[in-house]
XYZ file of C-alpha atoms in Angstrom:
592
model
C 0.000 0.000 0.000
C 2.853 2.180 -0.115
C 2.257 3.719 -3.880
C -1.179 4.379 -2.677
C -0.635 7.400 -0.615
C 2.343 9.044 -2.174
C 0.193 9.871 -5.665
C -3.186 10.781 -4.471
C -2.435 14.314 -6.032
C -4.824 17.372 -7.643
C -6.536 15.790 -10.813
C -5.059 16.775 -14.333
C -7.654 18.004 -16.793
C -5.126 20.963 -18.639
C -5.143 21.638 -22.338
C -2.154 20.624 -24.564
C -2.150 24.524 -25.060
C -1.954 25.626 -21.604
C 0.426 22.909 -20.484
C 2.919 23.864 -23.081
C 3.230 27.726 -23.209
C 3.213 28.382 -19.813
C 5.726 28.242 -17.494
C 5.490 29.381 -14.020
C 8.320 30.517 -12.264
C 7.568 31.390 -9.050
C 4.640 31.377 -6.355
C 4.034 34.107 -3.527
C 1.650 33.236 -0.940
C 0.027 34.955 1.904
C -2.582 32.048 3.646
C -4.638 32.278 6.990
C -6.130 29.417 8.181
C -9.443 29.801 10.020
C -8.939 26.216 12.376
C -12.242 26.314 13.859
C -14.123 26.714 10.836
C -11.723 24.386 8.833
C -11.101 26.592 6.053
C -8.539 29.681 4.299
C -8.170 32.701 3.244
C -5.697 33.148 0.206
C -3.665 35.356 -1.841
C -1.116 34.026 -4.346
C 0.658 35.775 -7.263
C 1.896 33.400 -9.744
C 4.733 34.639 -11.862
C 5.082 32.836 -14.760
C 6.710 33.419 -18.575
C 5.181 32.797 -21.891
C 6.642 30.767 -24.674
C 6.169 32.466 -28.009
C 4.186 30.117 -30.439
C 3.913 31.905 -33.809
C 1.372 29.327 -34.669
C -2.076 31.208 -33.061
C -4.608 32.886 -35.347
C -4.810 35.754 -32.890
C -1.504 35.575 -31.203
C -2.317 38.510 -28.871
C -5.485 36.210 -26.728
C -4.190 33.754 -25.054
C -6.282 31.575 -21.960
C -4.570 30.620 -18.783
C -5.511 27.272 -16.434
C -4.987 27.244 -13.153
C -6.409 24.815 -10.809
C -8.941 26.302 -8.397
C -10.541 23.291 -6.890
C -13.853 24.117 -4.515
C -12.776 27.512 -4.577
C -14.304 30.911 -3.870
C -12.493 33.640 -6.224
C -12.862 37.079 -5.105
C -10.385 39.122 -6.944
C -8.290 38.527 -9.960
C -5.747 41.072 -11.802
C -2.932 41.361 -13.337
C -1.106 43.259 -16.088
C -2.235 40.623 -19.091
C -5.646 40.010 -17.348
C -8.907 40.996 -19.203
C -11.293 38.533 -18.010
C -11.722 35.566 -16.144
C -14.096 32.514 -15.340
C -14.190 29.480 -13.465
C -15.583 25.698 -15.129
C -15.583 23.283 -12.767
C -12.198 23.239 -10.990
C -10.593 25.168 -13.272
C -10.150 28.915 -13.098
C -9.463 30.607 -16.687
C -7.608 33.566 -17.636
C -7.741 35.690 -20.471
C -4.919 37.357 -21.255
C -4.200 39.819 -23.807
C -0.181 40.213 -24.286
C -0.547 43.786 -25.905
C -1.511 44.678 -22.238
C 2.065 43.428 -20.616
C 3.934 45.863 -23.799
C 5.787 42.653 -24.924
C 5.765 38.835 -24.576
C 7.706 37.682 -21.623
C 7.317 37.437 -17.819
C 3.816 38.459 -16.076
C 2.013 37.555 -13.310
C -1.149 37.476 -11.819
C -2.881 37.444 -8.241
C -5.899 35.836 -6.971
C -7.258 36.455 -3.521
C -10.039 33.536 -2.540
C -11.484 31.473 0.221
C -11.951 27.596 0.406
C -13.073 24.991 2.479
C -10.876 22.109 0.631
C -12.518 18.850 0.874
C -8.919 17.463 0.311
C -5.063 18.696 -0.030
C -5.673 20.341 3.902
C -6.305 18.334 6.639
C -7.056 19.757 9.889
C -7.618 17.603 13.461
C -7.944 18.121 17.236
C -4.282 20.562 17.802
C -2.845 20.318 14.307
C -2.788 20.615 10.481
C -1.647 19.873 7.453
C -1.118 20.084 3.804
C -1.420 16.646 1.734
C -0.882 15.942 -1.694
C -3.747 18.186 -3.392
C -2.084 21.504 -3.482
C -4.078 22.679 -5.646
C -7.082 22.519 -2.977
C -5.531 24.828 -0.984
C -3.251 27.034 -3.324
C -4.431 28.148 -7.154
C -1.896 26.807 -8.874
C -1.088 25.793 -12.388
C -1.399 21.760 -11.895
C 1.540 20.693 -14.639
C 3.777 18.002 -13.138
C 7.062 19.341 -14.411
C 6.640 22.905 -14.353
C 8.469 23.085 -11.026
C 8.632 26.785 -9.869
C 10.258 28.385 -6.276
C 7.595 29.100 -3.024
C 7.709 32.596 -1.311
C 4.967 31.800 1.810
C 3.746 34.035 4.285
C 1.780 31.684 7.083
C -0.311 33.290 9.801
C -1.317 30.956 12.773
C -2.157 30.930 16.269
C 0.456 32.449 18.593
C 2.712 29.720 20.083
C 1.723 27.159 17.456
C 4.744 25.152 16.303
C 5.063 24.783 12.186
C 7.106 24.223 9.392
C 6.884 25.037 5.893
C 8.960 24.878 2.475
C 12.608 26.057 2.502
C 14.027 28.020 5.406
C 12.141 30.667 7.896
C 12.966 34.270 7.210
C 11.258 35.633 10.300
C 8.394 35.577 12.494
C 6.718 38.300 13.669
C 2.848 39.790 15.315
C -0.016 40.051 13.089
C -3.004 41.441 15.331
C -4.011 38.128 17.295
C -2.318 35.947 15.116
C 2.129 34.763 14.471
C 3.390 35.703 10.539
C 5.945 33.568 9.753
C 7.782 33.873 6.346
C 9.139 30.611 5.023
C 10.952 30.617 1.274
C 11.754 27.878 -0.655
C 14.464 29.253 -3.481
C 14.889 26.389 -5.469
C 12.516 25.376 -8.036
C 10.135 22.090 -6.713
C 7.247 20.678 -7.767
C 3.935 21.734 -7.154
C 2.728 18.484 -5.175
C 5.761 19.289 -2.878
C 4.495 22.451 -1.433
C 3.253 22.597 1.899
C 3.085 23.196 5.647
C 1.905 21.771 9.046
C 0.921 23.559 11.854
C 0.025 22.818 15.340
C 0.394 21.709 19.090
C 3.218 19.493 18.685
C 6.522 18.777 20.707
C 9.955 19.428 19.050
C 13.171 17.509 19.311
C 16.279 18.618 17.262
C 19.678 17.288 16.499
C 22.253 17.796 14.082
C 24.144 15.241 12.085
C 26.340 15.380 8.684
C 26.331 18.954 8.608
C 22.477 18.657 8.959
C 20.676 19.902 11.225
C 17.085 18.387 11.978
C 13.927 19.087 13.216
C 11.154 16.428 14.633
C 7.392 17.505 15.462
C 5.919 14.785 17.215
C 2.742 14.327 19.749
C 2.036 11.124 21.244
C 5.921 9.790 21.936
C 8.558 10.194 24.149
C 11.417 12.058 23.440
C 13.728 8.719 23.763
C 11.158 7.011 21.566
C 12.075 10.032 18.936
C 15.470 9.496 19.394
C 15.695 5.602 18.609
C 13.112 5.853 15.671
C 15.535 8.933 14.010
C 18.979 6.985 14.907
C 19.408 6.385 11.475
C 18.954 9.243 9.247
C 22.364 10.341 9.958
C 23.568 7.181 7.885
C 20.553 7.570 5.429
C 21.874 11.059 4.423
C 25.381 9.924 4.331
C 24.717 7.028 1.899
C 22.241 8.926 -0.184
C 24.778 12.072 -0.339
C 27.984 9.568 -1.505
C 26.042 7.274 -4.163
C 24.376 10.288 -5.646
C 27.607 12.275 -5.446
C 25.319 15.687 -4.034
C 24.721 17.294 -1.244
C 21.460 18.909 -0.274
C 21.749 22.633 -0.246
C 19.410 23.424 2.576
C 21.013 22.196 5.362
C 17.433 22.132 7.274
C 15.105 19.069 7.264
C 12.266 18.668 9.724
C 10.115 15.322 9.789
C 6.349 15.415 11.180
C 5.397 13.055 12.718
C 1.160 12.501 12.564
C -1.447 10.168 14.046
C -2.470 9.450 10.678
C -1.040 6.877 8.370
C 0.564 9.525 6.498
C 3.136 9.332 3.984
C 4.365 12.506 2.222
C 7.549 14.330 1.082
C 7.137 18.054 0.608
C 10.602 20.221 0.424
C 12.598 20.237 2.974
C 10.263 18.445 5.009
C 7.876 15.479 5.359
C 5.344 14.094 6.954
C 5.157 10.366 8.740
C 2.386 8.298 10.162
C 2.796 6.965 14.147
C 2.128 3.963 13.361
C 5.126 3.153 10.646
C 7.473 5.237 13.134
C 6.495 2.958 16.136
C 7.273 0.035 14.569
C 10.567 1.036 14.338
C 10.883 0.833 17.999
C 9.773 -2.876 17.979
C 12.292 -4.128 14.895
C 14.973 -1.021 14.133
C 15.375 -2.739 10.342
C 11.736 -1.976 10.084
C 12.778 1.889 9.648
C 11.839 2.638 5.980
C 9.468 5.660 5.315
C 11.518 8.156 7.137
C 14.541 7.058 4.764
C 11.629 6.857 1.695
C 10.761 10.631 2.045
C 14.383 11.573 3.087
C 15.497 10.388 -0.125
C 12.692 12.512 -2.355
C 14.802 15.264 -1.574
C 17.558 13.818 -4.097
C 15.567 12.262 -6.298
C 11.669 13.512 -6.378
C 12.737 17.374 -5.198
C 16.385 18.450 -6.441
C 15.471 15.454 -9.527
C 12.178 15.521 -10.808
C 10.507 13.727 -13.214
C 9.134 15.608 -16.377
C 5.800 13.776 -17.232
C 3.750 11.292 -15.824
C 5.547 8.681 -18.233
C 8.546 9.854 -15.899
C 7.037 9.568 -12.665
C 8.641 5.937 -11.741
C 12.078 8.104 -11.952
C 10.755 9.793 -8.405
C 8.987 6.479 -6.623
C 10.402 3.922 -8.147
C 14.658 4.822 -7.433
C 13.140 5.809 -3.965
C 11.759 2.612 -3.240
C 15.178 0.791 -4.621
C 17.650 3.374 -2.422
C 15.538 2.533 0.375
C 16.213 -0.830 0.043
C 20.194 -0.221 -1.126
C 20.686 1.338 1.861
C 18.861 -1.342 4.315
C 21.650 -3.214 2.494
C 24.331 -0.815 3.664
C 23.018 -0.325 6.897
C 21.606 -3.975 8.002
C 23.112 -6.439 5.073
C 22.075 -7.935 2.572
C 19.340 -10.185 3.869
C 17.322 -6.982 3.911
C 17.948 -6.069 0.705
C 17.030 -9.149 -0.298
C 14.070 -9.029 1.838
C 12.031 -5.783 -0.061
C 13.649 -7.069 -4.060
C 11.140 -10.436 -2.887
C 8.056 -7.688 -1.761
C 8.404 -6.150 -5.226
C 8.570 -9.443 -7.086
C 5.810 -11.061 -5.101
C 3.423 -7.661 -5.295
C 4.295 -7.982 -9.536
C 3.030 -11.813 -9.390
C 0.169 -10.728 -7.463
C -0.846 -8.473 -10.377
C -0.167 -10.920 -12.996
C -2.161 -13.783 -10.727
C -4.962 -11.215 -10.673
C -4.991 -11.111 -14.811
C -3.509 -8.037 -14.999
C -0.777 -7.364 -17.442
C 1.607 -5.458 -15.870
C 2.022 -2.638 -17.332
C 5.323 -0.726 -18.821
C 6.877 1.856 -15.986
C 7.111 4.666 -19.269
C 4.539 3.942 -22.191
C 5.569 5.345 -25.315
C 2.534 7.274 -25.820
C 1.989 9.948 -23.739
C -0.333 9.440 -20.310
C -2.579 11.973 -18.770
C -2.532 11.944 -14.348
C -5.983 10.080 -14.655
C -3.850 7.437 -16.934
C -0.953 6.952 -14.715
C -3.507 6.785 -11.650
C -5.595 4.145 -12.872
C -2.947 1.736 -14.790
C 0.302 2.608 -14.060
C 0.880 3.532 -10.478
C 1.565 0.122 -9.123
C 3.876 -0.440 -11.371
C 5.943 2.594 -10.968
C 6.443 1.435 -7.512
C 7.280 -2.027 -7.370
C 8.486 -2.720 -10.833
C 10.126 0.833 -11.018
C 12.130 -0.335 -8.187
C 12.702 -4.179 -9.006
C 13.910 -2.513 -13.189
C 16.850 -0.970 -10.868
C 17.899 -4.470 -9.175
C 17.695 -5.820 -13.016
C 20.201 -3.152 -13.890
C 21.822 -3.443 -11.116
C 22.594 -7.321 -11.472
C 23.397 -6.775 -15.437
C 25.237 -3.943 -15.310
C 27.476 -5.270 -12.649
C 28.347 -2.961 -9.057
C 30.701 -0.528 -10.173
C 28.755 0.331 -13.812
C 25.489 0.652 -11.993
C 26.141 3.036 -8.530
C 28.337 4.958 -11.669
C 25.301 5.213 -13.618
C 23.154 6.458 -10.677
C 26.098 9.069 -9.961
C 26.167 10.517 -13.514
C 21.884 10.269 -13.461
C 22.034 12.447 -10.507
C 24.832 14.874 -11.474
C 23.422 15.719 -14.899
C 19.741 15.782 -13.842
C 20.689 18.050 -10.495
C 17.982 20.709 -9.575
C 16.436 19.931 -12.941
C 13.697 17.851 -14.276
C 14.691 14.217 -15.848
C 12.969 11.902 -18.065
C 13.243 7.923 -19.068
C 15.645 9.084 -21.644
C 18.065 10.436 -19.383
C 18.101 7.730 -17.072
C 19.244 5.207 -20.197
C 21.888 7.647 -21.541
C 23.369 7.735 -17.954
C 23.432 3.916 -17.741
C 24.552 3.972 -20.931
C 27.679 6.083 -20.711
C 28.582 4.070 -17.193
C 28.386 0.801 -19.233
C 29.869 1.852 -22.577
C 27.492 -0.013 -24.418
C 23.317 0.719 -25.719
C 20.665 -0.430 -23.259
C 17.998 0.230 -26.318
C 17.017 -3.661 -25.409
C 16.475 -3.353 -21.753
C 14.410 -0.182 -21.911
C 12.365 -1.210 -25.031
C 11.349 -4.653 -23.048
C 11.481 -3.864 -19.734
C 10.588 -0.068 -19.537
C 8.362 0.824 -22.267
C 6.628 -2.284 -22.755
C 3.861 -4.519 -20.698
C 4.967 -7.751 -19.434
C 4.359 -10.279 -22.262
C 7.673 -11.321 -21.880
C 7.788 -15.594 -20.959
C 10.532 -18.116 -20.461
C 11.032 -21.443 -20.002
C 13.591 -23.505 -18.780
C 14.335 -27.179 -18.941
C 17.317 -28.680 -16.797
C 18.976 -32.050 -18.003
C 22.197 -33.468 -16.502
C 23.115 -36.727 -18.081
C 24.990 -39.523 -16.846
C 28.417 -37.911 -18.065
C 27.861 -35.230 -16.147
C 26.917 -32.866 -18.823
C 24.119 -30.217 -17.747
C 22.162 -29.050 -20.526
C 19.611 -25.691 -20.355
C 16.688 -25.541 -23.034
C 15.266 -21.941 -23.086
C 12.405 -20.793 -24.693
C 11.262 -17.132 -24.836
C 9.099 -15.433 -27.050
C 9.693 -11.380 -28.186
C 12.413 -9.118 -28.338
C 15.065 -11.082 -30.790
C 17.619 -7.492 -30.390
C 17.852 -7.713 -26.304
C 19.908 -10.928 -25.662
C 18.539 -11.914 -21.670
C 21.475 -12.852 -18.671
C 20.304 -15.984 -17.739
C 22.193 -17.377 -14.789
C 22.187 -20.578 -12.942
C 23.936 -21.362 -9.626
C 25.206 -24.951 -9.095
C 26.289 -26.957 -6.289
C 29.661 -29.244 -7.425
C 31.793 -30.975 -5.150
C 30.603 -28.791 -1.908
C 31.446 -25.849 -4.340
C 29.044 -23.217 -5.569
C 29.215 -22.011 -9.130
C 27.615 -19.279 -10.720
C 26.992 -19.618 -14.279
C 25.677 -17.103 -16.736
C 24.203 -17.426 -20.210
C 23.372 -15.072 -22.941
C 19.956 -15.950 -24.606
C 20.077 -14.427 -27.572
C 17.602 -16.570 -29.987
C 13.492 -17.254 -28.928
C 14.707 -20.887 -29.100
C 18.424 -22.111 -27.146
C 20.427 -24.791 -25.812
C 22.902 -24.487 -23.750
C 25.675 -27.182 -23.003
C 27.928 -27.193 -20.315
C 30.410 -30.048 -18.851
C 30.557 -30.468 -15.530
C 33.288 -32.715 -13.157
C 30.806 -34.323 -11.378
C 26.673 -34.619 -10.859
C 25.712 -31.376 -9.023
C 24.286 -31.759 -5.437
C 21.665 -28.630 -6.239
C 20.863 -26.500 -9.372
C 19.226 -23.243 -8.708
C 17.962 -21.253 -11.995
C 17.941 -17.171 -11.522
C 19.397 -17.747 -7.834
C 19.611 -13.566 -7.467
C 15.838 -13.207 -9.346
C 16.874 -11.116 -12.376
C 13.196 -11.724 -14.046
C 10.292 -9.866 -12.699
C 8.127 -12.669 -13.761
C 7.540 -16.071 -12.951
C 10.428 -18.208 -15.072
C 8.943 -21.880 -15.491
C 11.327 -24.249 -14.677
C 11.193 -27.784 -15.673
C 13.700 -31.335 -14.965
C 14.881 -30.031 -11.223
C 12.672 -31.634 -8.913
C 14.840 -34.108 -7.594
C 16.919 -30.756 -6.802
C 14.632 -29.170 -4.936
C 15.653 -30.005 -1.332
C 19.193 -29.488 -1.838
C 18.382 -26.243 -3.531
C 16.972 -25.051 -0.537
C 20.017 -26.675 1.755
C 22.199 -25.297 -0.165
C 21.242 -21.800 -0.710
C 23.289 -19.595 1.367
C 21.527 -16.552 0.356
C 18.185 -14.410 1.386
C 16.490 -14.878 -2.779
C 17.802 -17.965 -3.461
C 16.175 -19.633 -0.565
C 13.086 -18.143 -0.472
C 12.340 -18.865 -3.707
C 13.725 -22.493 -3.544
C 11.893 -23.080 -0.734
C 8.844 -21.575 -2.493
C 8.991 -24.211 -5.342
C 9.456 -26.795 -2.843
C 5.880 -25.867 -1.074
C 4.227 -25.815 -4.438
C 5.955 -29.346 -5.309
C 5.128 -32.834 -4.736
C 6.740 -32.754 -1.217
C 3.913 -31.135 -0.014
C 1.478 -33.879 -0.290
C 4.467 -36.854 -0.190
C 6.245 -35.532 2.673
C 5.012 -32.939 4.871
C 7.515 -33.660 7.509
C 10.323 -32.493 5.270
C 8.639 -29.553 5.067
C 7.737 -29.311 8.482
C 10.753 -29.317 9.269
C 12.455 -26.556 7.270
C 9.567 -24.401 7.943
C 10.418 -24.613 11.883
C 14.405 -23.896 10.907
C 13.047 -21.029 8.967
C 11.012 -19.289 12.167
C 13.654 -20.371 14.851
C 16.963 -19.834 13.184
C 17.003 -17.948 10.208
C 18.963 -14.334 10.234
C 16.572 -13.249 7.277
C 13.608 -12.295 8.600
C 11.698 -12.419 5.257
C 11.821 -16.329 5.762
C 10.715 -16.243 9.235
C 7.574 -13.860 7.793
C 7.040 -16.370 5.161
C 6.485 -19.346 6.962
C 3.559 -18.575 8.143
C 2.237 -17.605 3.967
C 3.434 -21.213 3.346
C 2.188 -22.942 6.217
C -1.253 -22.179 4.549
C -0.063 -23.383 1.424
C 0.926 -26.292 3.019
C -0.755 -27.498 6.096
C 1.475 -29.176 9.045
C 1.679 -29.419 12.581
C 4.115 -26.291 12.800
């Protein structure tokens, strides 16, 4: 359920001429919330440049969308302004450029109330922004038109808050506290925000960082185990993306929701996922998760919607990276088999799943209804893939010259491949065609002989794609020795021959799960206990012992896997296995 909160953002319904001629540079907003009444009073002015066209019958009328969701508009002008209306959540400008003298930079300020049904949440001693800006700021609602945040806030005296960027000052207002946050560096719209309220405050600095943690119902010891590691988090996310953050602020909230959001320079974090951390430390991903949008979400941003696995889906993979770095590899091992196994579910549910960045280009409501899962968990899994092809040292390159080139910009699909490309010295045109911009269509077989000469033989079948040769690799146990093989399938239709000293004790196809579908394997059962003896690894076991549930052994000899089951819940370091023995003691009924 992770990708469902992150994208729950202001709908898209913009022309094709409004999203491309206008590009908004900068917001400046003055907003009083009314807490009682659970509503606000706004002003913004929206600066914002015009790209010439040459192509418009009357070149001097243009018309302006903003988003203006639920919204009351009092008061619109501006030097281009000659008119205005609202239809449906959309208010429309008409703008007549012989007003501004010449085409170029404008602006134009709105002063309205709302009572936002979404986008600002307010409960018993707090507030805050979520996802729908555009609910609670007019705002031009274009995923890559990422502009800078001037905000003037004005709250109850005493009332602890944070916004975007770093405070310029604080100072009366009549009853009320004015505090003037700016956020200089141009972020997307779904990142703006602030929260507000009675909450506690607990601050410590770290890397050059200095941090910032609103919390309610916790102690102040509980803060400081849940937070032990975002030291480490910024340190690896700083060295594999070669940047450091700017701002040198960061402030986490921490709700009684199940929130999940990143906003700039700050985010916001449900209880419930922070208190788990207290009861299993390794459990500690979402403050990493929105920690990590400030690289790649914020400072990197993706252009379109057919970009948007470039924000969640690298996210979701450095989270797991750094579990690696911080806890071993088990763990990373543990969240590559949650991506895998929420992709099967899809597929088991009849659902193709879909490509991370279609060719043709998607609308919000698009990306929200197909291809959200996907940007998540098969965004993330595409970067083990690379990861396991490319080889260590080409891949963390590849993220390095990704991040570099893309700094404090926005990035597309496109980018990502040339950076890969230029780490590897080779064309990943194969890879991205199959696995990126395509559905899942993709099959493959495998059938495992070993004859009495010792002689292992691999029959693959897979169907598509004859440009993109696939890394097939096998792991084999000879002589007490492990051996990793790997095979280039370059033809729908292959056999591959290989002589071996002696009859292997265990044969394991895919041991470090490149595919991010099911591979049907065929000729191995009497290989599927010492497959799963064998296995010294987090993904080779699991999904050995996974096969060996689904087998005959189930129904033949449930002690056998009674008994690996219990090893798995009493001994194992990987706690994925321990989790999964209760999933396959359904699957498999015994007297565990």
């Amino acid at each position: 359920m992770r990708w469902l909160l992150f994208l729950i953002i202001a709908v898209v319904s913009l022309n094709a001429n409004a999203m491309g001629r206008f590009d908004v540079l900068s917001y400046t907003a003055q907003l009083t919330p009314d807490i009682e009444n659970h509503s606000l009073t706004g002003r913004v002015t929206v600066d914002f440049r015009i790209a010439p066209s040459g192509q418009l019958a009357k070149e001097s009328d243009l018309e302006f969308r903003l988003q203006a969701p639920d919204m009351q508009i009092k008061r619109v002008h501006g030097p281009m302004v000659k008119g205005f209306h609202v239809t449906g959540d959309q208010l429309i400008l008409a703008l007549d450029s012989r007003l501004n003298g010449q085409r170029g930079a404008t602006e134009v300020t709105i002063d309205y109330d709302t009572s936002p049904k979404k986008g600002l949440k307010f409960f018993d001693g707090y507030m805050y922004t979520l996802y729908n800006t555009a609910n609670w700021l007019v705002s031009h609602d274009d995923i890559g038109d990422k502009a800078t945040f001037d905000l003037t806030l004005n709250l109850p005296k005493g009332m602890a808050h944070v916004a975007n960027g770093r405070k310029i000052s604080s100072k009366p207002n009549g009853e009320l506290m004015q505090h003037h946050w700016r956020e200089d560096r141009a972020r997307p719209i779904y990142t703006f925000g602030f929260a507000a309220g009675d909450f506690l405050t607990h601050q410590f600095d770290a890397e050059g960082m200095h941090y910032s943690v609103l919390y309610q119902d916790l102690s102040q010891q509980d803060v400081v185990s849940i937070f032990a590691d975002i030291k480490q988090a910024y340190r690896f996310f700083s060295k594999v993306s070669n940047k450091e953050l700017s701002h040198k602020r960061y402030t986490f909230v921490v709700t009684k929701e199940n929130t999940m959001q990143e906003a700039g320079a700050f985010s916001l974090v449900g209880a419930r996922f922070m208190k788990d951390v207290l009861v299993e430390k390794r459990e500690n991903w979402l403050a990493p998760h929105e920690l990590a949008h400030e690289w790649w979400g914020n400072s990197i941003s993706a252009k379109s919607w057919n970009d948007f696995w470039l924000n969640e889906g690298l996210v979701q993979f450095m989270v797991a990276a750094f579990k690696e770095h911080a806890y071993g590899k088990e763990e990373y091992d543990r969240e590559i088999i949650l991506f895998k196994e929420s992709m099967l579910r899809l597929q088991k549910q009849g659902n193709i799943l879909p490509a991370v960045s279609p060719r043709q280009e998607i609308t919000f409501e698009q990306f929200k209804s197909t291809y959200r899962k996907a940007a998540y968990s098969k965004g993330a899994y595409l970067f083990h893939m690379l990861r396991l092809e490319l080889g260590e040292q080409d891949f963390w390159d590849g993220i390095r010259i990704y991040s570099q080139e893309n700094w404090e910009s926005v990035a597309t699909t496109e980018a990502l491949r040339k950076a890969f490309e230029k780490a590897a010295g080779h064309t990943l045109d194969g890879f991205f065609e199959r696995w990126v911009h395509s559905k899942q269509t993709t099959t493959l077989a495998v059938d495992v002989a070993v004859n009495s000469h010792n002689v292992l033989t691999l029959d693959v079948t897979h169907d598509g794609y004859p440009h993109h040769y696939l890394p097939l690799w096998v792991e084999i146990d000879v002589d007490g020795k492990a051996q990793l093989l790997k095979f280039q399938v370059t033809k729908n239709t292959q056999q591959f021959v290989k002589a071996l000293k002696m009859q292997p004790a265990s044969i394991v196809v895919d041991p470090q799960q490149y595919f991010p579908i099911t591979v049907s394997v065929t000729g191995i059962d009497e290989y599927l206990v010492e497959n799963v003896e064998k296995s010294k690894e987090t993904l080779p076991q699991y999904w050995s012992m996974k096969r060996l549930i689904h087998s005959k052994y189930c129904a033949q000899e449930p002690a056998l896997i009674q008994h690996y089951l219990k090893h798995f819940d009493t001994h194992s370091r990987a706690r994925i296995l321990r989790t999964a023995t209760d999933w396959w003691q359904s699957k498999c009924p015994t007297n565990l």
